[in-house]
PDB file of C-alpha atoms in Angstrom:
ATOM      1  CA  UNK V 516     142.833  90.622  85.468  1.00 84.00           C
ATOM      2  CA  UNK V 517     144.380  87.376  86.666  1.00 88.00           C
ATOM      3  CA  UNK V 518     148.019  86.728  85.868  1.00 94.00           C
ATOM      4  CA  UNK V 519     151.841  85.739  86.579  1.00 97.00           C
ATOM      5  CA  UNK V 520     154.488  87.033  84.568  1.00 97.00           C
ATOM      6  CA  UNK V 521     157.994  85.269  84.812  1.00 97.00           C
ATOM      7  CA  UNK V 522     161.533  87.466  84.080  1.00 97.00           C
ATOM      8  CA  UNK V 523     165.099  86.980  84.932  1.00 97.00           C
ATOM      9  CA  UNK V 524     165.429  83.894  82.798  1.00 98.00           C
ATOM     10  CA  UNK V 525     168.766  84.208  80.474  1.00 98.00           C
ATOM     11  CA  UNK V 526     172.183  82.133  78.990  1.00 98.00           C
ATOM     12  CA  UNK V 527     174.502  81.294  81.547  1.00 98.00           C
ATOM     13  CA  UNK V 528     177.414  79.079  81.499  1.00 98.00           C
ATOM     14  CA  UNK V 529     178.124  76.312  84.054  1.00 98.00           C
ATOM     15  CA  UNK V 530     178.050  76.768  87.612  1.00 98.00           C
ATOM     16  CA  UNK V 531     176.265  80.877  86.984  1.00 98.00           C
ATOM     17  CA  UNK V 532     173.521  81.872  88.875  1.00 98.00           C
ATOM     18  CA  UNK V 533     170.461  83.682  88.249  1.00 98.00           C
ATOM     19  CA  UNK V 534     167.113  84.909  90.041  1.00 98.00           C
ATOM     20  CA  UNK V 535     163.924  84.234  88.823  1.00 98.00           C
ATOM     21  CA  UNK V 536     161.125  86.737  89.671  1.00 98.00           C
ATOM     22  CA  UNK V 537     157.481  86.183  88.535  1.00 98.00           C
ATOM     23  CA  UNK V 538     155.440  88.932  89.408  1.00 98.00           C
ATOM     24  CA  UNK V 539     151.652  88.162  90.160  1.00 97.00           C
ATOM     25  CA  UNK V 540     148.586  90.279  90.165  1.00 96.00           C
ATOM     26  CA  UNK V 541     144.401  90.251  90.300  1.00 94.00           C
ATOM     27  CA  UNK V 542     144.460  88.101  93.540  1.00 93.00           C
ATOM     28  CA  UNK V 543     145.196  87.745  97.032  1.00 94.00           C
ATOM     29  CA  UNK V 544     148.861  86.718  96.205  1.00 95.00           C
ATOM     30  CA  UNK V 545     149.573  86.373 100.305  1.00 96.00           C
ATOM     31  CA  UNK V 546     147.027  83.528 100.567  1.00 96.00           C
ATOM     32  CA  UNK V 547     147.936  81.186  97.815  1.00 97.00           C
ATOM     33  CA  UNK V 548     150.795  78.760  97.623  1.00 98.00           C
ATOM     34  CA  UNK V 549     153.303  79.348  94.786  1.00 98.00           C
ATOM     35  CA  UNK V 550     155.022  76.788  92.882  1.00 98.00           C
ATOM     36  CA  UNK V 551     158.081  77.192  90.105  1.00 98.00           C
ATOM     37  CA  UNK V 552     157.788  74.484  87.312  1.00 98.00           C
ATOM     38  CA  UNK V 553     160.119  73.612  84.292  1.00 98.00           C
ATOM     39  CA  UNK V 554     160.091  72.049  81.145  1.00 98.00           C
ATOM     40  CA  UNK V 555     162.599  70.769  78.816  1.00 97.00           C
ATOM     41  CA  UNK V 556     162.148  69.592  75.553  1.00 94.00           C
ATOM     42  CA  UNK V 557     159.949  66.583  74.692  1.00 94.00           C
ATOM     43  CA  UNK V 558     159.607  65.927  78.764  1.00 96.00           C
ATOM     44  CA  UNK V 559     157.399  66.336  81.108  1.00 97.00           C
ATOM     45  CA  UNK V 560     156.664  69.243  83.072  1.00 97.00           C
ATOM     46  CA  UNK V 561     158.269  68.607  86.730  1.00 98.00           C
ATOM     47  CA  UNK V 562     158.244  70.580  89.811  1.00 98.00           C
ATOM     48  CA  UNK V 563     161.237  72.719  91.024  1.00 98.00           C
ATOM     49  CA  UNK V 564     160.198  74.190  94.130  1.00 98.00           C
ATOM     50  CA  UNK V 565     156.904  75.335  96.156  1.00 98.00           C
ATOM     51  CA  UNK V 566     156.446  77.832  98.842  1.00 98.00           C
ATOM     52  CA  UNK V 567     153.301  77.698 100.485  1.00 98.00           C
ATOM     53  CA  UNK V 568     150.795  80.879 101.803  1.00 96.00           C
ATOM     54  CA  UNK V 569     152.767  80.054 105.539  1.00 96.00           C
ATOM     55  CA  UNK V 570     156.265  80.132 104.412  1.00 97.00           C
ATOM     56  CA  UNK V 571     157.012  76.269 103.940  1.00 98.00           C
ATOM     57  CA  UNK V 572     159.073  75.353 101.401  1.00 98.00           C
ATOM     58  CA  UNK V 573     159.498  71.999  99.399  1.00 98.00           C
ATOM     59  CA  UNK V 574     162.130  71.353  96.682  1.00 98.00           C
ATOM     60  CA  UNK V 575     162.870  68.732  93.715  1.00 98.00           C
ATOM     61  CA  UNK V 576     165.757  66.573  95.140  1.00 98.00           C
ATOM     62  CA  UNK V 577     168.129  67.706  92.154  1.00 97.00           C
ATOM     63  CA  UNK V 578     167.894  71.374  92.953  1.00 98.00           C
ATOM     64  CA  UNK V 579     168.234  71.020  96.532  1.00 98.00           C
ATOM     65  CA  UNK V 580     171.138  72.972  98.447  1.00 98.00           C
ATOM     66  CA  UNK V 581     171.265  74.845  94.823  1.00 98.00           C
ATOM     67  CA  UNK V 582     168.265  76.935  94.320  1.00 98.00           C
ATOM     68  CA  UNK V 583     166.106  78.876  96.688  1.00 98.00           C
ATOM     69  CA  UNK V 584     162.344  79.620  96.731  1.00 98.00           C
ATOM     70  CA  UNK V 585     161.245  82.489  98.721  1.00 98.00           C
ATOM     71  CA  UNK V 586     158.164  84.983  98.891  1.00 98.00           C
ATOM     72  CA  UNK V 587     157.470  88.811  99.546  1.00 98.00           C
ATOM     73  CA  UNK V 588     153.983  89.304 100.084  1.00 97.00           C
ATOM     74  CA  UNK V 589     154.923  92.630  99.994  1.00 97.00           C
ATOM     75  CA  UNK V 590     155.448  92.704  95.970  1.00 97.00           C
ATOM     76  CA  UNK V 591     153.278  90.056  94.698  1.00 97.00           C
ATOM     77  CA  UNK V 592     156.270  88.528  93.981  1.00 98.00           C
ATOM     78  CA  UNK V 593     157.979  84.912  94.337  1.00 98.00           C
ATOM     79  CA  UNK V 594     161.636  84.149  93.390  1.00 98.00           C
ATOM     80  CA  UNK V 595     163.774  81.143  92.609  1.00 98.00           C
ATOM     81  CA  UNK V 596     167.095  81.991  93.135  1.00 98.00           C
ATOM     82  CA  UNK V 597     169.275  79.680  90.977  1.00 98.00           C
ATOM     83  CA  UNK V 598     173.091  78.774  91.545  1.00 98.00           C
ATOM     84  CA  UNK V 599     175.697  76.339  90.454  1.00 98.00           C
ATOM     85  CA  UNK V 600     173.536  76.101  87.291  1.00 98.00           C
ATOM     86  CA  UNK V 601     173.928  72.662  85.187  1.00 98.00           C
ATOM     87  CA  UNK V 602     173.449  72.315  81.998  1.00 98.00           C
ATOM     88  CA  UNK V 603     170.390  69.755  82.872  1.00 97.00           C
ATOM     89  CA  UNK V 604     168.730  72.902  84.552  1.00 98.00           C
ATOM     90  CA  UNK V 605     167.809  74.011  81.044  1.00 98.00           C
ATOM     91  CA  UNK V 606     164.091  74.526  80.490  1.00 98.00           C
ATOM     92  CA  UNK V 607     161.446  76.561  80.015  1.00 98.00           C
ATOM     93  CA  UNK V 608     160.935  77.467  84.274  1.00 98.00           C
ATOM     94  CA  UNK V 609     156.990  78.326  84.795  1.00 98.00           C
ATOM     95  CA  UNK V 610     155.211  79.920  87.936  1.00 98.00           C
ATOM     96  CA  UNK V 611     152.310  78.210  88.604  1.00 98.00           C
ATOM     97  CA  UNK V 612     149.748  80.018  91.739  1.00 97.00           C
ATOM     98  CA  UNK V 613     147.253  78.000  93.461  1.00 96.00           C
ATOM     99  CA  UNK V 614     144.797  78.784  96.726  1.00 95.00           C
ATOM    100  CA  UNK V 615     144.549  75.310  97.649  1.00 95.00           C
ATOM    101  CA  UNK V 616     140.947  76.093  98.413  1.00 93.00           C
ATOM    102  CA  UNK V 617     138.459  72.945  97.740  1.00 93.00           C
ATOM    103  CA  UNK V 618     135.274  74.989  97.466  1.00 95.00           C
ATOM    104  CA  UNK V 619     136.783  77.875  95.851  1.00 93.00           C
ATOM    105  CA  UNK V 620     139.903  76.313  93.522  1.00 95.00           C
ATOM    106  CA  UNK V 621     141.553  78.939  91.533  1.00 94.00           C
ATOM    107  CA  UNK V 622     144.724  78.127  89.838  1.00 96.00           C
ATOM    108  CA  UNK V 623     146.652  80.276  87.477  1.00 96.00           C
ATOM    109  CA  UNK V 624     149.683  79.678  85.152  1.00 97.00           C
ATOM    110  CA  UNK V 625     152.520  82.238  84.086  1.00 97.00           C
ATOM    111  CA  UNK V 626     154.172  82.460  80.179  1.00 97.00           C
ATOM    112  CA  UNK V 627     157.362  80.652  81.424  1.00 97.00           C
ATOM    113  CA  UNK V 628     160.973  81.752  81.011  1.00 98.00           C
ATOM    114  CA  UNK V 629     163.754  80.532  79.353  1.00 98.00           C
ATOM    115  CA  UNK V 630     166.684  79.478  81.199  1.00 98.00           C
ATOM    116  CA  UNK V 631     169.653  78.014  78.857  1.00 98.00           C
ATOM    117  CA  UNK V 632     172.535  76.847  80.705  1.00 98.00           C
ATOM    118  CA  UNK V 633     175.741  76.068  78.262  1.00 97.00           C
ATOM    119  CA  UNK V 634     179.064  76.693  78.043  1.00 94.00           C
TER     120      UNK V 634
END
């Protein structure tokens, strides 16, 4: 079966780190670009990062120089590696796979994590 499954999401105070991991499975994980969304309460959901099938990455301008997206094909796995947390990084983070394929679309949604920065 078809699926992501998001980990590593926690309570962390102010200026903490933590690494995301969402693990994916029933596709060709190396040929589809993967994306981390998040989610706060009574907003919309907005993009964090992206990592395309090549390697390319592409960032929200409030997380840049603080989180990194990355990729190993290897594991079916993609990370966001979170640092100098703020408390407006609280949200419900969500890793979102899609092949980018016009003919042959298939998109797939994880559970989300929770990620609750406070002091």
């Amino acid at each position: 079966q078809v699926q992501l499954v998001e980990s590593g999401g926690g309570l962390v105070q102010p200026g903490g780190s933590l690494r995301l991991s969402c693990a994916a499975s029933g596709f060709t994980f190396s040929h589809y670009s993967m994306t981390w969304y998040r989610q706060a309460p009574g907003t919309e959901r907005e993009l964090v990062a992206d990592i395309t099938a090549s390697g390319i990455t592409t960032y929200e301008d409030s997380v840049k120089g603080r989180f990194t997206i990355s990729r190993d094909n290897g594991k079916n796995t993609v990370y966001l590696q979170m640092n100098n947390l703020k408390l407006e990084d609280t949200a419900v983070y969500y890793c979102f796979a899609d092949n980018r394929d016009t003919w042959y679309s298939h998109k797939c949604w994880g559970q989300g994590t929770q990620v609750t920065v406070s002091s």
